[in-house]
CSV table of C-alpha atoms (C1' of nucleotides) in Angstrom, one decimal:
chain,number,residue,atom,x,y,z
A,11,MET,CA,109.4,53.7,69.3
A,12,THR,CA,109.6,49.9,69.4
A,13,ALA,CA,109.9,48.5,72.8
A,14,ARG,CA,111.8,45.3,73.6
A,15,LEU,CA,110.7,43.2,76.6
A,16,THR,CA,112.9,41.0,78.7
A,17,GLN,CA,111.5,38.7,81.3
A,18,GLU,CA,112.7,39.3,84.8
A,19,GLY,CA,110.2,37.3,86.9
A,20,PRO,CA,107.3,34.8,86.4
A,21,TYR,CA,104.9,37.7,85.7
A,22,ARG,CA,107.2,40.6,85.2
A,23,PHE,CA,108.8,42.0,82.0
A,24,ARG,CA,111.1,44.9,81.6
A,25,ILE,CA,111.7,47.5,78.9
A,26,GLU,CA,115.3,48.9,79.2
A,27,PRO,CA,115.4,52.7,79.0
A,28,THR,CA,116.5,53.8,75.6
A,29,GLY,CA,116.3,57.0,73.7
A,30,GLU,CA,114.2,59.6,75.5
A,31,MET,CA,113.1,57.2,78.2
A,32,ARG,CA,113.9,58.5,81.7
A,33,VAL,CA,113.0,55.3,83.6
A,34,PRO,CA,112.5,51.6,82.5
A,35,GLY,CA,109.1,50.2,81.6
A,36,VAL,CA,107.7,47.3,83.7
A,37,VAL,CA,104.8,45.1,82.5
A,38,PHE,CA,103.2,42.6,84.9
A,39,ALA,CA,101.7,39.9,82.7
A,40,SER,CA,102.1,36.3,81.5
A,41,ARG,CA,103.6,35.7,78.0
A,42,GLU,CA,100.2,34.7,76.7
A,43,LEU,CA,98.5,38.0,77.8
A,44,LEU,CA,101.3,40.0,76.1
A,45,ILE,CA,100.9,38.3,72.7
A,46,GLU,CA,98.6,41.0,71.2
A,47,ALA,CA,99.7,44.0,73.3
A,48,ASP,CA,102.5,45.3,71.0
A,49,GLN,CA,101.1,48.8,70.6
A,50,ALA,CA,100.2,49.1,74.3
A,51,VAL,CA,103.8,48.1,75.2
A,52,ASP,CA,105.1,50.9,73.0
A,53,GLN,CA,102.8,53.2,74.9
A,54,VAL,CA,104.4,52.0,78.2
A,55,ALA,CA,107.8,53.1,76.8
A,56,ASN,CA,106.4,56.4,75.6
A,57,VAL,CA,105.1,57.2,79.1
A,58,ALA,CA,108.6,56.6,80.5
A,59,THR,CA,109.7,59.8,78.7
A,60,LEU,CA,107.4,62.1,80.6
A,61,PRO,CA,109.1,64.9,82.7
A,62,GLY,CA,109.5,64.0,86.4
A,63,VAL,CA,108.4,60.3,86.0
A,64,VAL,CA,109.9,58.2,88.8
A,65,GLU,CA,110.8,54.5,89.3
A,66,ALA,CA,109.2,53.0,86.2
A,67,SER,CA,106.4,53.3,83.8
A,68,TYR,CA,104.2,50.3,84.8
A,69,ALA,CA,101.5,48.3,83.2
A,70,MET,CA,99.0,45.8,84.6
A,71,PRO,CA,98.1,42.3,83.2
A,72,ASP,CA,95.0,43.6,81.4
A,73,ILE,CA,97.0,46.2,79.4
A,74,HIS,CA,95.6,47.2,76.0
A,75,TRP,CA,96.0,50.2,73.7
A,76,GLY,CA,94.5,53.5,74.8
A,77,TYR,CA,94.6,57.3,74.2
A,78,GLY,CA,98.3,58.2,74.8
A,79,PHE,CA,98.7,55.9,77.9
A,80,ALA,CA,97.8,52.2,77.6
A,81,ILE,CA,94.7,51.2,79.5
A,82,GLY,CA,96.2,49.3,82.5
A,83,GLY,CA,99.0,51.9,82.8
A,84,VAL,CA,100.4,53.3,86.1
A,85,ALA,CA,102.9,56.2,86.3
A,86,ALA,CA,104.0,58.5,89.1
A,87,THR,CA,105.5,61.9,88.7
A,88,ASP,CA,107.4,64.1,91.2
A,89,PRO,CA,106.4,67.8,91.3
A,90,ARG,CA,109.9,68.6,92.8
A,91,GLN,CA,111.5,67.2,89.6
A,92,GLY,CA,109.3,69.1,87.2
A,93,GLY,CA,106.8,66.3,87.1
A,94,VAL,CA,103.8,66.6,84.9
A,95,VAL,CA,100.1,65.6,85.0
A,96,SER,CA,98.7,64.1,81.7
A,97,PRO,CA,94.9,63.8,81.1
A,98,GLY,CA,95.7,60.8,78.9
A,99,GLY,CA,97.1,59.1,82.0
A,100,VAL,CA,93.6,59.3,83.6
A,101,GLY,CA,91.5,58.7,80.5
A,102,PHE,CA,88.4,60.3,79.1
A,103,ASP,CA,86.1,58.6,81.6
A,104,ILE,CA,87.5,60.3,84.7
A,105,SER,CA,86.9,58.3,87.9
A,106,CYS,CA,85.3,55.5,86.1
A,107,GLY,CA,85.1,52.8,88.7
A,108,VAL,CA,83.3,49.9,90.4
A,109,ARG,CA,80.9,49.7,93.4
A,110,LEU,CA,80.0,46.4,95.0
A,111,MET,CA,77.1,45.9,97.4
A,112,ALA,CA,76.2,42.7,99.2
A,113,ALA,CA,72.6,41.6,99.8
A,114,ASP,CA,71.2,39.8,102.8
A,115,ILE,CA,69.7,37.1,100.6
A,116,ASP,CA,71.4,34.2,98.9
A,117,ASP,CA,71.0,32.8,95.4
A,118,ALA,CA,68.1,30.4,96.4
A,119,GLY,CA,66.2,33.3,98.0
A,120,LEU,CA,66.6,35.5,94.9
A,121,ARG,CA,65.6,33.0,92.2
A,122,PRO,CA,61.8,33.0,92.7
A,123,VAL,CA,61.8,36.9,92.4
A,124,LEU,CA,64.7,37.3,89.9
A,125,GLN,CA,62.5,38.4,87.0
A,126,ASP,CA,60.6,40.8,89.2
A,127,VAL,CA,63.8,42.3,90.5
A,128,MET,CA,65.1,42.7,86.9
A,129,ASN,CA,61.8,44.2,85.8
A,130,GLY,CA,62.1,46.7,88.7
A,131,LEU,CA,65.7,47.6,87.8
A,132,ASP,CA,65.0,48.0,84.1
A,133,PRO,CA,63.1,51.3,84.4
A,134,ALA,CA,65.0,52.4,87.6
A,135,VAL,CA,68.5,52.3,86.0
A,136,PRO,CA,68.8,55.0,83.2
A,137,ARG,CA,71.3,53.8,80.6
A,138,GLY,CA,72.4,54.0,77.0
A,139,MET,CA,74.2,56.7,75.0
A,140,GLY,CA,73.4,60.2,76.1
A,141,ARG,CA,70.6,59.2,78.3
A,142,GLY,CA,70.0,60.1,82.0
A,143,ALA,CA,69.2,60.2,84.9
A,144,VAL,CA,68.1,59.3,88.4
A,145,TRP,CA,68.5,62.8,89.7
A,146,ARG,CA,67.0,65.8,87.8
A,147,LEU,CA,69.2,68.7,89.2
A,148,SER,CA,67.2,71.6,90.5
A,149,GLY,CA,69.9,74.1,89.6
A,150,ARG,CA,73.5,75.1,89.7
A,151,GLN,CA,73.7,74.7,93.4
A,152,ASP,CA,73.1,70.9,93.2
A,153,MET,CA,75.8,70.6,90.6
A,154,MET,CA,78.3,72.5,92.8
A,155,GLY,CA,77.4,70.2,95.7
A,156,ILE,CA,78.1,67.1,93.5
A,157,LEU,CA,81.4,68.5,92.1
A,158,THR,CA,82.8,69.2,95.6
A,159,GLY,CA,80.9,66.7,97.7
A,160,GLY,CA,80.7,63.5,95.6
A,161,SER,CA,78.9,60.6,97.3
A,162,ARG,CA,78.8,62.6,100.5
A,163,TYR,CA,76.6,65.2,98.9
A,164,ALA,CA,74.3,62.5,97.4
A,165,VAL,CA,73.9,60.9,100.8
A,166,GLU,CA,73.3,64.3,102.5
A,167,ARG,CA,70.5,64.8,100.0
A,168,GLY,CA,68.8,61.5,100.9
A,169,HIS,CA,70.3,59.2,98.3
A,170,GLY,CA,71.9,56.7,100.6
A,171,ASP,CA,73.1,56.0,104.2
A,172,GLU,CA,75.8,57.7,106.2
A,173,ARG,CA,77.5,54.3,106.6
A,174,ASP,CA,77.9,54.0,102.8
A,175,LEU,CA,80.6,56.7,103.0
A,176,LEU,CA,82.8,54.6,105.3
A,177,ARG,CA,83.2,52.1,102.5
A,178,CYS,CA,84.0,54.6,99.7
A,179,GLU,CA,87.5,55.5,98.6
A,180,ASP,CA,88.3,58.9,100.0
A,181,ALA,CA,85.1,58.6,102.2
A,182,GLY,CA,83.1,59.5,99.1
A,183,ALA,CA,84.7,62.8,98.1
A,184,VAL,CA,88.1,63.8,96.7
A,185,ALA,CA,89.5,66.9,98.3
A,186,ASP,CA,90.8,69.8,96.2
A,187,ALA,CA,88.0,69.8,93.6
A,188,ASP,CA,87.8,73.1,91.8
A,189,PRO,CA,84.5,73.5,90.0
A,190,GLY,CA,85.7,76.9,88.7
A,191,GLN,CA,88.0,74.9,86.3
A,192,VAL,CA,85.0,73.0,84.9
A,193,SER,CA,83.7,74.5,81.7
A,194,ASP,CA,80.1,75.5,81.3
A,195,ARG,CA,79.8,73.0,78.5
A,196,ALA,CA,81.0,70.2,80.7
A,197,ILE,CA,78.4,71.2,83.4
A,198,GLU,CA,75.7,71.4,80.8
A,199,ARG,CA,76.5,67.9,79.5
A,200,GLY,CA,76.6,66.5,83.0
A,201,SER,CA,73.6,68.1,84.4
A,202,GLY,CA,71.1,65.6,82.9
A,203,GLN,CA,73.1,62.5,83.5
A,204,VAL,CA,73.7,62.3,87.3
A,205,GLY,CA,72.6,58.7,88.2
A,206,SER,CA,73.0,56.9,84.8
A,207,LEU,CA,75.1,54.0,83.6
A,208,GLY,CA,76.1,55.3,80.2
A,209,SER,CA,77.0,52.7,77.5
A,210,GLY,CA,79.9,50.5,76.3
A,211,ASN,CA,81.2,48.3,79.1
A,212,HIS,CA,79.2,50.0,81.8
A,213,PHE,CA,76.7,47.8,83.7
A,214,LEU,CA,74.8,47.0,86.8
A,215,GLU,CA,74.9,43.3,87.6
A,216,LEU,CA,73.4,40.9,90.0
A,217,GLN,CA,76.1,38.4,90.9
A,218,ARG,CA,76.4,35.3,93.1
A,219,VAL,CA,79.4,34.6,95.3
A,220,ALA,CA,80.6,31.4,93.6
A,221,GLU,CA,83.9,30.9,95.4
A,222,VAL,CA,85.6,32.3,98.5
A,223,TYR,CA,89.4,32.0,98.8
A,224,ASP,CA,89.8,33.6,102.2
A,225,THR,CA,86.8,33.2,104.5
A,226,ALA,CA,88.1,35.5,107.2
A,227,VAL,CA,88.8,38.4,104.9
A,228,ALA,CA,85.6,37.8,102.9
A,229,GLU,CA,83.7,38.1,106.1
A,230,VAL,CA,85.3,41.4,107.0
A,231,PHE,CA,84.3,42.6,103.5
A,232,GLY,CA,80.8,41.4,104.1
A,233,LEU,CA,80.9,38.4,101.6
A,234,ARG,CA,79.9,34.7,102.0
A,235,PRO,CA,79.3,31.8,99.6
A,236,ASP,CA,76.1,31.9,97.6
A,237,GLN,CA,75.3,35.4,98.6
A,238,ILE,CA,73.8,37.8,96.0
A,239,CYS,CA,75.7,41.0,95.3
A,240,VAL,CA,75.1,44.0,93.1
A,241,MET,CA,78.1,45.3,91.1
A,242,ILE,CA,78.0,48.7,89.3
A,243,HIS,CA,80.5,49.9,86.7
A,244,SER,CA,80.1,53.5,85.6
A,245,GLY,CA,81.9,56.8,85.5
A,246,SER,CA,81.6,60.6,85.0
A,247,ARG,CA,79.6,60.5,81.7
A,248,GLY,CA,79.7,63.5,79.3
A,249,LEU,CA,81.0,65.7,82.1
A,250,GLY,CA,84.3,63.9,82.6
A,251,HIS,CA,84.7,63.5,78.8
A,252,GLN,CA,84.3,67.2,78.2
A,253,ILE,CA,86.8,68.0,81.0
A,254,CYS,CA,89.4,65.7,79.4
A,255,THR,CA,88.8,67.2,76.0
A,256,ASP,CA,89.0,70.8,77.3
A,257,HIS,CA,92.3,70.3,79.3
A,258,VAL,CA,94.0,68.2,76.6
A,259,ARG,CA,93.5,71.1,74.2
A,260,ALA,CA,94.8,73.7,76.7
A,261,MET,CA,97.9,71.6,77.4
A,262,GLU,CA,98.6,71.0,73.7
A,263,LYS,CA,98.9,74.8,73.4
A,264,SER,CA,101.0,75.3,76.6
A,265,MET,CA,103.6,72.4,76.2
A,266,ALA,CA,106.0,74.4,74.0
A,267,ARG,CA,106.0,77.2,76.6
A,268,TYR,CA,107.2,74.7,79.2
A,269,GLY,CA,109.8,73.2,76.8
A,270,ILE,CA,108.0,69.8,77.0
A,271,ARG,CA,108.3,67.4,74.1
A,272,VAL,CA,106.5,64.0,74.0
A,273,PRO,CA,106.8,61.2,71.5
A,274,ASP,CA,103.0,61.1,71.0
A,275,ARG,CA,100.6,64.1,70.8
A,276,GLN,CA,98.1,62.2,72.9
A,277,LEU,CA,100.5,62.4,75.8
A,278,ALA,CA,99.7,66.2,76.2
A,279,CYS,CA,100.7,67.2,79.7
A,280,ALA,CA,101.7,70.2,81.9
A,281,PRO,CA,103.9,70.6,85.0
A,282,LEU,CA,102.0,69.8,88.2
A,283,GLU,CA,103.1,73.2,89.5
A,284,SER,CA,101.8,75.1,86.5
A,285,PRO,CA,98.5,76.9,86.1
A,286,GLU,CA,97.4,74.4,83.4
A,287,GLY,CA,98.4,71.4,85.6
A,288,ARG,CA,96.7,72.8,88.7
A,289,SER,CA,93.6,73.7,86.6
A,290,TYR,CA,93.3,70.1,85.3
A,291,LEU,CA,93.8,68.6,88.7
A,292,GLY,CA,91.0,70.7,90.1
A,293,ALA,CA,88.6,69.9,87.3
A,294,MET,CA,89.6,66.2,87.4
A,295,ALA,CA,88.9,66.1,91.1
A,296,ALA,CA,85.5,67.6,90.4
A,297,ALA,CA,84.8,65.0,87.8
A,298,ALA,CA,85.9,62.3,90.2
A,299,ASN,CA,83.3,63.5,92.7
A,300,TYR,CA,80.6,63.5,89.9
A,301,GLY,CA,81.6,59.9,89.1
A,302,ARG,CA,81.3,58.9,92.8
A,303,ALA,CA,77.9,60.7,93.2
A,304,ASN,CA,76.7,58.9,90.0
A,305,ARG,CA,77.5,55.5,91.4
A,306,GLN,CA,75.9,56.4,94.8
A,307,LEU,CA,72.7,57.3,93.0
A,308,LEU,CA,72.6,54.2,91.0
A,309,ALA,CA,73.3,52.1,94.1
A,310,HIS,CA,70.5,53.8,95.9
A,311,ALA,CA,68.1,53.2,93.0
A,312,ALA,CA,69.0,49.5,93.1
A,313,ARG,CA,68.6,49.4,96.8
A,314,GLN,CA,65.1,50.7,96.6
A,315,VAL,CA,64.1,48.0,94.1
A,316,PHE,CA,65.7,45.3,96.2
A,317,GLU,CA,63.8,46.4,99.3
A,318,LYS,CA,60.5,46.7,97.5
A,319,VAL,CA,60.6,43.6,95.4
A,320,ALA,CA,62.8,41.2,97.3
A,321,GLY,CA,62.6,42.5,100.8
A,322,ALA,CA,66.4,42.5,100.8
A,323,ARG,CA,68.9,45.0,102.1
A,324,LEU,CA,72.1,45.9,100.2
A,325,ASP,CA,75.3,46.9,102.2
A,326,LEU,CA,78.2,48.6,100.5
A,327,VAL,CA,81.3,46.5,100.3
A,328,TYR,CA,83.5,49.1,98.6
A,329,ASP,CA,83.6,51.8,95.8
A,330,VAL,CA,86.8,52.4,94.0
A,331,SER,CA,87.9,54.3,90.9
A,332,HIS,CA,90.2,52.9,88.3
A,333,ASN,CA,90.7,56.0,86.1
A,334,LEU,CA,92.3,58.7,88.3
A,335,ALA,CA,95.5,60.7,89.2
A,336,LYS,CA,96.1,61.2,92.9
A,337,MET,CA,98.7,63.0,95.0
A,338,GLU,CA,100.1,60.2,97.3
A,339,GLU,CA,103.1,59.6,99.5
A,340,HIS,CA,105.4,56.8,98.4
A,341,PRO,CA,109.0,55.8,99.2
A,342,VAL,CA,111.3,56.4,96.3
A,343,ASP,CA,115.1,55.7,96.7
A,344,GLY,CA,114.6,55.4,100.4
A,345,GLU,CA,112.8,58.7,100.8
A,346,ARG,CA,109.1,59.4,101.2
A,347,ARG,CA,107.9,61.6,98.4
A,348,LEU,CA,104.6,63.2,97.4
A,349,LEU,CA,103.9,61.9,93.9
A,350,CYS,CA,101.1,62.3,91.3
A,351,VAL,CA,100.1,58.7,90.7
A,352,HIS,CA,98.3,58.2,87.4
A,353,ARG,CA,96.1,55.1,87.2
A,354,LYS,CA,94.3,54.5,83.9
A,355,GLY,CA,92.4,51.2,83.9
A,356,ALA,CA,94.3,50.3,87.0
A,357,THR,CA,92.8,49.9,90.5
A,358,ARG,CA,94.3,51.3,93.7
A,359,ALA,CA,95.0,48.4,96.1
A,360,LEU,CA,96.1,49.6,99.6
A,361,PRO,CA,97.9,47.1,101.8
A,362,PRO,CA,96.9,46.0,105.3
A,363,GLY,CA,97.8,48.7,107.8
A,364,HIS,CA,97.5,51.6,105.4
A,365,ALA,CA,96.4,54.9,107.1
A,366,ASP,CA,93.8,55.7,104.4
A,367,LEU,CA,91.8,52.6,105.0
A,368,PRO,CA,88.7,52.7,107.3
A,369,ASP,CA,89.1,51.2,110.7
A,370,ASP,CA,87.2,48.0,110.0
A,371,LEU,CA,89.3,47.2,106.9
A,372,ARG,CA,92.7,48.3,108.2
A,373,ASP,CA,93.9,44.8,109.3
A,374,VAL,CA,92.9,43.1,106.0
A,375,GLY,CA,93.7,45.6,103.2
A,376,GLN,CA,91.5,47.4,100.6
A,377,PRO,CA,88.8,45.5,98.7
A,378,VAL,CA,89.8,45.6,95.0
A,379,LEU,CA,86.8,45.2,92.6
A,380,ILE,CA,87.6,43.6,89.2
A,381,PRO,CA,84.7,43.1,86.8
A,382,GLY,CA,84.9,40.4,84.2
A,383,THR,CA,82.5,40.2,81.3
A,384,MET,CA,78.7,39.7,81.1
A,385,SER,CA,79.1,35.9,81.1
A,386,THR,CA,82.2,35.2,83.1
A,387,SER,CA,83.5,35.7,86.6
A,388,SER,CA,84.3,39.0,88.4
A,389,TYR,CA,86.8,39.0,91.3
A,390,VAL,CA,87.2,40.7,94.6
A,391,LEU,CA,90.9,41.0,95.6
A,392,ALA,CA,92.6,42.5,98.6
A,393,GLY,CA,95.7,44.8,98.6
A,394,VAL,CA,98.9,43.2,99.7
A,395,PRO,CA,102.0,44.5,101.5
A,396,ASP,CA,104.9,45.8,99.4
A,397,GLY,CA,102.7,46.0,96.3
A,398,PRO,CA,104.8,47.2,93.4
A,399,ALA,CA,103.5,49.9,91.0
A,400,PHE,CA,102.5,52.3,93.9
A,401,TYR,CA,99.9,49.8,95.2
A,402,SER,CA,97.9,49.3,92.0
A,403,THR,CA,96.5,46.3,90.2
A,404,CYS,CA,94.4,45.4,87.1
A,405,HIS,CA,90.8,46.7,86.5
A,406,GLY,CA,89.1,44.0,84.3
A,407,ALA,CA,89.5,41.4,81.6
A,408,GLY,CA,90.9,43.7,79.0
A,409,ARG,CA,89.4,43.9,75.5
A,410,ALA,CA,90.8,41.4,72.9
A,411,LYS,CA,88.5,42.0,69.9
A,412,SER,CA,87.4,45.4,68.6
A,413,ARG,CA,83.8,46.4,69.0
A,414,HIS,CA,83.3,46.0,65.3
A,415,GLN,CA,84.8,42.5,65.3
A,416,ALA,CA,82.7,41.5,68.3
A,417,ALA,CA,79.4,42.6,66.8
A,418,ARG,CA,80.3,40.7,63.6
A,419,GLY,CA,80.6,37.5,65.6
A,420,VAL,CA,77.2,37.4,67.2
A,421,SER,CA,73.9,39.3,67.1
A,422,GLY,CA,72.5,41.0,70.3
A,423,ARG,CA,69.3,38.9,70.2
A,424,GLU,CA,71.3,35.7,69.8
A,425,LEU,CA,73.6,36.6,72.7
A,426,LYS,CA,70.7,37.5,75.0
A,427,ALA,CA,69.0,34.2,74.2
A,428,ARG,CA,72.2,32.3,74.8
A,429,MET,CA,72.8,34.0,78.2
A,430,GLU,CA,69.3,33.5,79.3
A,431,ARG,CA,69.5,29.8,78.4
A,432,GLY,CA,72.5,29.8,80.7
A,433,GLY,CA,70.5,31.2,83.6
A,434,ILE,CA,71.6,34.9,83.3
A,435,ALA,CA,68.7,37.4,83.0
A,436,VAL,CA,69.5,40.3,80.6
A,437,ARG,CA,68.1,43.8,80.3
A,438,GLY,CA,70.0,45.7,77.6
A,439,ALA,CA,69.9,49.2,76.2
A,440,SER,CA,70.7,48.4,72.5
A,441,TRP,CA,71.1,45.1,70.6
A,442,ARG,CA,74.3,46.4,69.0
A,443,GLY,CA,75.8,47.4,72.4
A,444,LEU,CA,75.0,44.0,73.8
A,445,ALA,CA,76.8,42.2,70.9
A,446,GLU,CA,79.9,44.4,71.3
A,447,GLU,CA,80.2,43.3,74.9
A,448,ALA,CA,80.1,39.5,74.2
A,449,ALA,CA,82.5,37.6,76.6
A,450,ASP,CA,84.7,36.4,73.7
A,451,ALA,CA,85.6,40.0,72.8
A,452,TYR,CA,87.6,40.0,76.0
A,453,LYS,CA,90.7,38.2,77.4
A,454,ASP,CA,90.2,35.5,80.0
A,455,VAL,CA,89.7,37.4,83.3
A,456,SER,CA,90.9,34.4,85.3
A,457,ALA,CA,94.3,34.5,83.5
A,458,VAL,CA,94.5,38.2,84.2
A,459,ILE,CA,93.8,37.6,87.9
A,460,GLU,CA,96.3,34.8,88.0
A,461,ALA,CA,99.0,37.1,86.6
A,462,ALA,CA,98.0,39.9,89.0
A,463,GLU,CA,98.3,37.6,92.0
A,464,GLY,CA,101.5,36.0,90.7
A,465,ALA,CA,103.1,39.4,90.2
A,466,GLY,CA,102.3,40.3,93.8
A,467,LEU,CA,99.7,43.1,92.9
A,468,GLY,CA,96.9,41.7,95.1
A,469,ARG,CA,95.4,38.4,96.3
A,470,LYS,CA,92.1,36.7,95.6
A,471,ILE,CA,89.4,36.9,98.2
A,472,ALA,CA,86.2,35.9,96.2
A,473,ARG,CA,84.9,35.0,92.8
A,474,LEU,CA,81.5,36.2,91.6
A,475,VAL,CA,79.4,35.0,88.7
A,476,PRO,CA,76.6,36.9,86.9
A,477,VAL,CA,72.9,36.2,87.6
A,478,GLY,CA,71.3,39.2,86.0
A,479,VAL,CA,72.8,41.9,83.7
A,480,VAL,CA,71.5,45.4,83.3
A,481,LYS,CA,73.6,46.7,80.4
A,482,GLY,CA,74.4,50.2,79.3
B,14,DA,C1',84.6,56.0,77.4
B,15,DT,C1',81.8,59.9,74.4
B,16,DG,C1',75.5,64.3,72.0
B,17,DT,C1',81.4,58.1,67.9
B,18,DA,C1',83.5,65.6,64.4
B,19,DC,C1',83.6,71.6,65.4
DNA sequence: ATGTAC
């Protein structure tokens, strides 16, 4: 399927429904950001063919090609119209997301002890392919607690403070998790990885607040100029990956039985109201809780290093997933409907006044955490009223070069030396992994943010720059 | 993203 885009706003393009498409496609981006997104735009059109899809198949400004759905894709389905859930619309790294903590020291206070803090974090933050973990599970009971209780269970077991949970999406745990739908193999893969970064673009960074665009909202979030922050990007490791694999396979087998045909095999799906659909949703929610517990443990490990080495406290700003499907109420055709909103490489961005926000954030909107690259800015946005795309925005810079291309351009050793000359401390897991994550392998995150803000998907609150990178 | 294939 070749999709044709027509511009209908400064940062809004439309794909007219043709063929099997049930709704239009809508891509929020600038012309420049779309130049190399052809395959991903085809995927936006493919998603528009899914049974029960409502309103439009959306894409965020950092859109790029992914498994079935584009990364940066958002699509909602209605169970009352035979709507489906598709694991490809969540991604292999279920509940991958970002956590931001703010320190009670500023850049000048950190500099004298920066290397000591980095040397403390280096052994305290397990990372790299297949490696784990902060928490050695004592048995099946701990795993069940994590799968149903997420960050809440981690805090109950002493890995954090009760007040952390107020600043977690879903107060730290997704409801409706069904550990019974998680395979033994997934549990086995996940049991030695609770509290580990993983590899690829996952990281723990020390960052400095370089610019504040809205002082009042930043203050509510807990951010001020020159302050040191810790940002964590990680997900559900081998457990989420195995759950995705298991349920894609089951759905591939059941699709014919439900009379579902999709233009791409990777769009395997099942009706929300079917045993296969419900089974995936229960397992996915369990993986989401694992991902949140994982970030809670990493945060707590960083907190202990900061306290011991720098005498500094870390307060949670927010924790939000950018790979998840959630049942949410949204107005469609003037009627409030319960929809399954798939966000894959897209961040939920609740507007001011939303009932699901904690009391202290309700007047200002949800903090939206957008990591850039190891050498460029990250952003904190806030959700805005009337956000299109079911209150969603972008999730990062978006890859521009393949991993192979990136590693050909620079060696890991060269890149680390270059970053350290620029004042950024680096603790990697592998030289190859470092080279693959070079900033020039990504699009310009500032252009992505400009498009997101221009399209009305969120608004800028603060810009952060890297000071130290602990890389998976 | 991922014990980079079962």
